[in-house]
Amino acid sequence: MRSSQDEGLAAGSAAASEPQAVVELRVHGVGGTAPATLLGTTAFRQVWGDRLAGFYAAEVTRRNRSLEAYCWGGLTSRSNFRVLWVLLFPFMLANLAGWTCSARTHADRWAFAAHRACGRLAALAVTLNLMLIVSTVVVDTWAYQFGGYEKPLPSDEPRWKSVAHALAHQEQPGRRVAIGVGVVVAILLGLALLSYRAHNRYEQVTPIGTDGREQARSSSAALPDGVADPRFFDGAATVRRLLRLHVSAGLAWLALLVAYAIRDQRFQVMAAVALGAAIVLVACEAAGEHLVTPLAATALALTVATASSAWHGSAFRGPLRGHLPGLRVAAIVTFGLLCALIFVRLLVMPLIALLRALGIRDGAASGAVEQPSRRWPGAPFVVAALSMLSANVVGWGCLLAAASSLGSLRWSADTVTGDSEIQIVVFETLRGVIPWLTFAPVGLILTFLLVELARWGLAGGRADRDSIVAWYAGRSDADPPPRPPWDAWRSSALPTEDLPPVGRKRATRWVRSIARARKLARLPADARYLFTGLALIAGLALIAVLIDSLNRSSSEATVTFAVTVAVMIPAGGLALLRWGWHRPDARRWMGVLWDVGTFWPRAYHPFAPPCYAERAVPDLQRRVRWLQDSGCQVLVVGHSQGSVLAAVALAQLGALRPGCDRPVLVTFGSPLTTLYGWAFPAYINGNLFDRLHGPRAGEPLRSWRNFSYKTDYIGGPIGRDEVDVLLPDPSTAWYVTGEPMPSMRRHTGYWSDEAMWQRIDEQVTAPGTGVPPPASPGPVSEEPWISPGRSRSPTAGHDGCADV
């Protein structure tokens, strides 16, 4: 790391100066958490890092342990302008699709190689889809049609409209096309620049242990040890290669579009060859590296040459109305190419399986492959289709918004009249596809929510209530009654026969709320049905556009309403996200998908948002290693997404430092299995858990405990009996008469669960660690108004740490 960070390490040595001192290193979850909140004190100092991500040490000790916090929220959500990264959401999904590989595919050498190639091709389809949408908006709608309006704009038109017309207005159509091409090239190069700067700002950290190691020729997705390989989060070479290839393909496609419009067959052939070469190189993981840069330069030169030919040429003759000549044919051919890039997986993967079944090829797994408890068949295709759906819904919505803003919307050039008003023609096919891209997804989402709402309402029936009552009744011995006279104030929240009707009804509602919370906690797993349905809609719409078979006889009111919805989706979605970014609860829900999506390296799409783990994982490894070298016993405490960072960092660290003093890992609210093991079973699976805490010598951890609640809607058990600890939520069925009944902690209440921290104390002070037991956190309250598991402060949690 940089020398300033090395100085920061030295500044933090005071907390770790005594041998066998225990340092509790806390790693927060999604949404970001302030150091004071995570440490539970305002007396702290920064000992490592910068304003994006850093380590903070508390000035006081807790439970005989020094406290440190790793705050990495600045990598994902601290800046208000970071919400604009949502514009890259389709690229994030395209990158994510490649990582949703099944464990069986990963174990098959041929199938895994084909999966990665198909994932990169599907990601390239999103880039080409973007080029089609942007070119239609900029080159056709703005430059060619709006810029071709010859009369001066009326004086009552907005000033921005006059400026937009002045920038594009040229008497010769070819010059208007060249101006639009320049803007499209600027947009594409702007995305490339954003990707490059994001790497320098958020990902340019050298992983520990890569010095002296041979750099992997293939991407991190192909490494045999997966996330446990120290080179996994070193994706600079892959991003650089994919960035140049995607830019090459985009520029070659744009050059081909302009060459077809100006009827220059020589440029058409050269641009088609360049586009084909880019597609082939994208399919190859590392081959042809020496061709990547020359191909990018060639594609750029072809784009400049075709634009120059359009500027100086005279291919456009006569009074032209409607679309840019050849645009409709180009759109149909492009959609055919997109279908080929997306659906090639459905042909290649079954063919490989057939060859394996016939015994023609080898390379498959020799033994049984561990499968997740909840499988998601076809996840790579589903996520890739979702990326296409999101890009087209927003993109064509922007096209309709631009056309409606610049002039009067027309569905065909035949309907253009000689009136003085500006008339903008859009694809007639959109008249049939826009209702599908708006009403069908919205209707499916509403149906899914209604079904889940009905299931949630039905939860808490007699069978569910009886099981919860029996479970809490069996724990009565774990809650000894208080000494007199406080025993008269204790009441049970369970419905019993001796309760009056009002009290029994209240107790029944309490038990039903627990059952419904447990049902709600299973909602993320049910989302796979929604995603599959949306992917089906996207695939059908794409095929229908290709064969031009959608019904265009919809009523004008239906089409108008669909267009209005399509126009509102981009602006409304951005406003909604901007609103939710300022609210912790809403940001936590949005942050789950965002932090999961940006955890993975950009091995499939270079325009995806930066991978924060390429910075966070090496940071954690360096800090843990420095504390160990300083003679400290390290206790790593990870909540939610922080548990994933901690587990991956320690798995890699164990491979780098065998035989060193091993840290203790505590995770709670962890999505390692509930989200990552379900969606990414090829990388987060039992092999990783065994590497961390398995029946073999040299495991990197002294011990590992994973705490979870059944009411947690994000985290859960990992599936290892020796690691998992299921905690009750609520922690007890007893409460003080007249006070509210025990509340549920769900995903955010772990920090204030005293029973969990007592188990952590036992874990740290296990025999053989040489660590003294912690000091008592304070006298146990005998006041009846302090319910078990509740803090005096409504905002404070464990040792003053708020729920995060």
PDB file of C-alpha atoms in Angstrom, residues 540-682:
ATOM      1  CA  LEU A 540     -40.594 -13.273 -25.892  1.00  0.00           C
ATOM      2  CA  ALA A 541     -40.479  -9.526 -26.587  1.00  0.00           C
ATOM      3  CA  LEU A 542     -37.029  -9.837 -28.190  1.00  0.00           C
ATOM      4  CA  ILE A 543     -38.150 -12.667 -30.465  1.00  0.00           C
ATOM      5  CA  ALA A 544     -41.399 -10.876 -31.305  1.00  0.00           C
ATOM      6  CA  VAL A 545     -39.525  -7.740 -32.335  1.00  0.00           C
ATOM      7  CA  LEU A 546     -37.243  -9.846 -34.515  1.00  0.00           C
ATOM      8  CA  ILE A 547     -40.100 -11.514 -36.393  1.00  0.00           C
ATOM      9  CA  ASP A 548     -42.269  -8.360 -36.224  1.00  0.00           C
ATOM     10  CA  SER A 549     -45.273 -10.335 -35.005  1.00  0.00           C
ATOM     11  CA  LEU A 550     -46.643  -8.194 -32.201  1.00  0.00           C
ATOM     12  CA  ASN A 551     -50.166  -6.929 -32.520  1.00  0.00           C
ATOM     13  CA  ARG A 552     -50.228  -3.278 -33.550  1.00  0.00           C
ATOM     14  CA  SER A 553     -54.008  -2.966 -33.387  1.00  0.00           C
ATOM     15  CA  SER A 554     -54.043  -1.839 -29.771  1.00  0.00           C
ATOM     16  CA  SER A 555     -56.313   1.096 -29.089  1.00  0.00           C
ATOM     17  CA  GLU A 556     -54.821   4.545 -29.203  1.00  0.00           C
ATOM     18  CA  ALA A 557     -55.650   5.058 -25.520  1.00  0.00           C
ATOM     19  CA  THR A 558     -53.782   1.884 -24.567  1.00  0.00           C
ATOM     20  CA  VAL A 559     -50.735   2.843 -26.595  1.00  0.00           C
ATOM     21  CA  THR A 560     -50.781   6.399 -25.251  1.00  0.00           C
ATOM     22  CA  PHE A 561     -50.960   5.166 -21.666  1.00  0.00           C
ATOM     23  CA  ALA A 562     -48.164   2.644 -22.306  1.00  0.00           C
ATOM     24  CA  VAL A 563     -46.007   5.398 -23.797  1.00  0.00           C
ATOM     25  CA  THR A 564     -46.675   7.590 -20.747  1.00  0.00           C
ATOM     26  CA  VAL A 565     -45.641   4.784 -18.404  1.00  0.00           C
ATOM     27  CA  ALA A 566     -42.527   4.081 -20.484  1.00  0.00           C
ATOM     28  CA  VAL A 567     -41.562   7.764 -20.386  1.00  0.00           C
ATOM     29  CA  MET A 568     -42.071   7.928 -16.613  1.00  0.00           C
ATOM     30  CA  ILE A 569     -40.040   4.794 -15.805  1.00  0.00           C
ATOM     31  CA  PRO A 570     -36.520   6.283 -16.281  1.00  0.00           C
ATOM     32  CA  ALA A 571     -37.174   9.564 -14.458  1.00  0.00           C
ATOM     33  CA  GLY A 572     -39.431   8.015 -11.812  1.00  0.00           C
ATOM     34  CA  GLY A 573     -37.021   5.200 -11.077  1.00  0.00           C
ATOM     35  CA  LEU A 574     -34.100   7.589 -10.654  1.00  0.00           C
ATOM     36  CA  ALA A 575     -36.149   9.893  -8.412  1.00  0.00           C
ATOM     37  CA  LEU A 576     -37.283   6.956  -6.291  1.00  0.00           C
ATOM     38  CA  LEU A 577     -33.738   5.734  -5.820  1.00  0.00           C
ATOM     39  CA  ARG A 578     -32.548   9.242  -4.998  1.00  0.00           C
ATOM     40  CA  TRP A 579     -35.304   9.507  -2.387  1.00  0.00           C
ATOM     41  CA  GLY A 580     -34.523   6.134  -0.830  1.00  0.00           C
ATOM     42  CA  TRP A 581     -30.794   6.844  -0.668  1.00  0.00           C
ATOM     43  CA  HIS A 582     -31.376   9.262   2.233  1.00  0.00           C
ATOM     44  CA  ARG A 583     -33.408   6.787   4.324  1.00  0.00           C
ATOM     45  CA  PRO A 584     -31.487   4.048   6.137  1.00  0.00           C
ATOM     46  CA  ASP A 585     -34.244   1.423   5.963  1.00  0.00           C
ATOM     47  CA  ALA A 586     -34.913   1.947   2.263  1.00  0.00           C
ATOM     48  CA  ARG A 587     -31.198   2.168   1.495  1.00  0.00           C
ATOM     49  CA  ARG A 588     -30.626  -1.142   3.276  1.00  0.00           C
ATOM     50  CA  TRP A 589     -33.162  -2.916   1.092  1.00  0.00           C
ATOM     51  CA  MET A 590     -31.764  -1.354  -2.084  1.00  0.00           C
ATOM     52  CA  GLY A 591     -28.217  -1.906  -0.882  1.00  0.00           C
ATOM     53  CA  VAL A 592     -28.677  -5.665  -0.643  1.00  0.00           C
ATOM     54  CA  LEU A 593     -28.969  -6.137  -4.408  1.00  0.00           C
ATOM     55  CA  TRP A 594     -26.451  -3.400  -5.169  1.00  0.00           C
ATOM     56  CA  ASP A 595     -23.762  -4.670  -2.772  1.00  0.00           C
ATOM     57  CA  VAL A 596     -24.270  -8.250  -3.939  1.00  0.00           C
ATOM     58  CA  GLY A 597     -23.988  -7.170  -7.572  1.00  0.00           C
ATOM     59  CA  THR A 598     -20.857  -5.057  -7.121  1.00  0.00           C
ATOM     60  CA  PHE A 599     -19.090  -7.605  -4.924  1.00  0.00           C
ATOM     61  CA  TRP A 600     -17.966  -9.600  -7.957  1.00  0.00           C
ATOM     62  CA  PRO A 601     -15.065  -8.580 -10.238  1.00  0.00           C
ATOM     63  CA  ARG A 602     -15.902  -7.202 -13.661  1.00  0.00           C
ATOM     64  CA  ALA A 603     -14.950 -10.404 -15.474  1.00  0.00           C
ATOM     65  CA  TYR A 604     -17.880 -10.289 -17.911  1.00  0.00           C
ATOM     66  CA  HIS A 605     -18.819  -6.645 -18.515  1.00  0.00           C
ATOM     67  CA  PRO A 606     -16.342  -3.756 -18.175  1.00  0.00           C
ATOM     68  CA  PHE A 607     -19.046  -1.061 -17.874  1.00  0.00           C
ATOM     69  CA  ALA A 608     -20.456  -2.567 -14.665  1.00  0.00           C
ATOM     70  CA  PRO A 609     -20.008  -0.518 -11.469  1.00  0.00           C
ATOM     71  CA  PRO A 610     -16.617  -1.059  -9.794  1.00  0.00           C
ATOM     72  CA  CYS A 611     -16.013  -4.079  -7.594  1.00  0.00           C
ATOM     73  CA  TYR A 612     -15.599  -2.754  -4.045  1.00  0.00           C
ATOM     74  CA  ALA A 613     -14.222  -6.105  -2.842  1.00  0.00           C
ATOM     75  CA  GLU A 614     -11.058  -5.502  -4.880  1.00  0.00           C
ATOM     76  CA  ARG A 615     -10.310  -2.771  -2.335  1.00  0.00           C
ATOM     77  CA  ALA A 616     -12.041  -4.122   0.788  1.00  0.00           C
ATOM     78  CA  VAL A 617     -10.646  -7.670   0.822  1.00  0.00           C
ATOM     79  CA  PRO A 618      -6.941  -6.669   0.596  1.00  0.00           C
ATOM     80  CA  ASP A 619      -7.579  -3.958   3.216  1.00  0.00           C
ATOM     81  CA  LEU A 620      -8.934  -6.526   5.670  1.00  0.00           C
ATOM     82  CA  GLN A 621      -6.112  -8.949   4.951  1.00  0.00           C
ATOM     83  CA  ARG A 622      -3.402  -6.363   5.534  1.00  0.00           C
ATOM     84  CA  ARG A 623      -4.928  -5.172   8.789  1.00  0.00           C
ATOM     85  CA  VAL A 624      -5.442  -8.684  10.171  1.00  0.00           C
ATOM     86  CA  ARG A 625      -1.920  -9.668   9.203  1.00  0.00           C
ATOM     87  CA  TRP A 626      -0.442  -6.562  10.812  1.00  0.00           C
ATOM     88  CA  LEU A 627      -2.354  -7.156  14.049  1.00  0.00           C
ATOM     89  CA  GLN A 628      -1.177 -10.757  14.106  1.00  0.00           C
ATOM     90  CA  ASP A 629       2.413  -9.698  13.538  1.00  0.00           C
ATOM     91  CA  SER A 630       2.000  -7.291  16.465  1.00  0.00           C
ATOM     92  CA  GLY A 631       1.175 -10.183  18.798  1.00  0.00           C
ATOM     93  CA  CYS A 632      -2.606  -9.781  18.917  1.00  0.00           C
ATOM     94  CA  GLN A 633      -5.332 -12.369  18.885  1.00  0.00           C
ATOM     95  CA  VAL A 634      -7.764 -11.111  16.227  1.00  0.00           C
ATOM     96  CA  LEU A 635     -11.513 -11.529  16.507  1.00  0.00           C
ATOM     97  CA  VAL A 636     -13.165 -10.617  13.188  1.00  0.00           C
ATOM     98  CA  VAL A 637     -16.855  -9.774  13.594  1.00  0.00           C
ATOM     99  CA  GLY A 638     -18.801  -9.480  10.339  1.00  0.00           C
ATOM    100  CA  HIS A 639     -22.436  -8.469   9.977  1.00  0.00           C
ATOM    101  CA  SER A 640     -24.467  -8.986   6.812  1.00  0.00           C
ATOM    102  CA  GLN A 641     -22.354  -8.159   3.755  1.00  0.00           C
ATOM    103  CA  GLY A 642     -19.396  -7.618   6.059  1.00  0.00           C
ATOM    104  CA  SER A 643     -19.487 -11.322   6.891  1.00  0.00           C
ATOM    105  CA  VAL A 644     -18.949 -12.153   3.210  1.00  0.00           C
ATOM    106  CA  LEU A 645     -15.957  -9.820   3.001  1.00  0.00           C
ATOM    107  CA  ALA A 646     -14.510 -11.266   6.202  1.00  0.00           C
ATOM    108  CA  ALA A 647     -14.986 -14.904   5.155  1.00  0.00           C
ATOM    109  CA  VAL A 648     -13.415 -14.416   1.728  1.00  0.00           C
ATOM    110  CA  ALA A 649     -10.528 -12.348   3.097  1.00  0.00           C
ATOM    111  CA  LEU A 650      -9.669 -14.930   5.763  1.00  0.00           C
ATOM    112  CA  ALA A 651      -9.997 -17.837   3.319  1.00  0.00           C
ATOM    113  CA  GLN A 652      -7.389 -16.227   1.078  1.00  0.00           C
ATOM    114  CA  LEU A 653      -5.229 -15.215   4.034  1.00  0.00           C
ATOM    115  CA  GLY A 654      -5.059 -18.787   5.277  1.00  0.00           C
ATOM    116  CA  ALA A 655      -3.615 -19.908   1.957  1.00  0.00           C
ATOM    117  CA  LEU A 656      -1.008 -17.142   2.118  1.00  0.00           C
ATOM    118  CA  ARG A 657       0.086 -17.606   5.743  1.00  0.00           C
ATOM    119  CA  PRO A 658      -0.155 -21.270   6.751  1.00  0.00           C
ATOM    120  CA  GLY A 659       0.935 -21.990  10.305  1.00  0.00           C
ATOM    121  CA  CYS A 660       0.479 -18.415  11.567  1.00  0.00           C
ATOM    122  CA  ASP A 661      -1.647 -17.461  14.530  1.00  0.00           C
ATOM    123  CA  ARG A 662      -5.209 -18.005  13.426  1.00  0.00           C
ATOM    124  CA  PRO A 663      -7.977 -15.455  13.934  1.00  0.00           C
ATOM    125  CA  VAL A 664     -11.447 -16.108  15.330  1.00  0.00           C
ATOM    126  CA  LEU A 665     -14.370 -15.399  13.007  1.00  0.00           C
ATOM    127  CA  VAL A 666     -17.875 -14.423  14.100  1.00  0.00           C
ATOM    128  CA  THR A 667     -20.599 -13.789  11.545  1.00  0.00           C
ATOM    129  CA  PHE A 668     -24.238 -12.889  12.034  1.00  0.00           C
ATOM    130  CA  GLY A 669     -26.994 -11.921   9.650  1.00  0.00           C
ATOM    131  CA  SER A 670     -24.772 -13.516   7.009  1.00  0.00           C
ATOM    132  CA  PRO A 671     -26.050 -14.004   3.430  1.00  0.00           C
ATOM    133  CA  LEU A 672     -23.262 -16.488   2.656  1.00  0.00           C
ATOM    134  CA  THR A 673     -25.784 -19.267   2.045  1.00  0.00           C
ATOM    135  CA  THR A 674     -29.167 -17.553   1.808  1.00  0.00           C
ATOM    136  CA  LEU A 675     -28.111 -15.246  -1.057  1.00  0.00           C
ATOM    137  CA  TYR A 676     -24.590 -16.093  -2.224  1.00  0.00           C
ATOM    138  CA  GLY A 677     -24.812 -19.852  -1.884  1.00  0.00           C
ATOM    139  CA  TRP A 678     -28.173 -19.798  -3.681  1.00  0.00           C
ATOM    140  CA  ALA A 679     -27.262 -17.424  -6.531  1.00  0.00           C
ATOM    141  CA  PHE A 680     -23.529 -18.210  -6.892  1.00  0.00           C
ATOM    142  CA  PRO A 681     -23.139 -21.872  -5.920  1.00  0.00           C
ATOM    143  CA  ALA A 682     -20.009 -22.373  -8.020  1.00  0.00           C
TER     144      ALA A 682
END
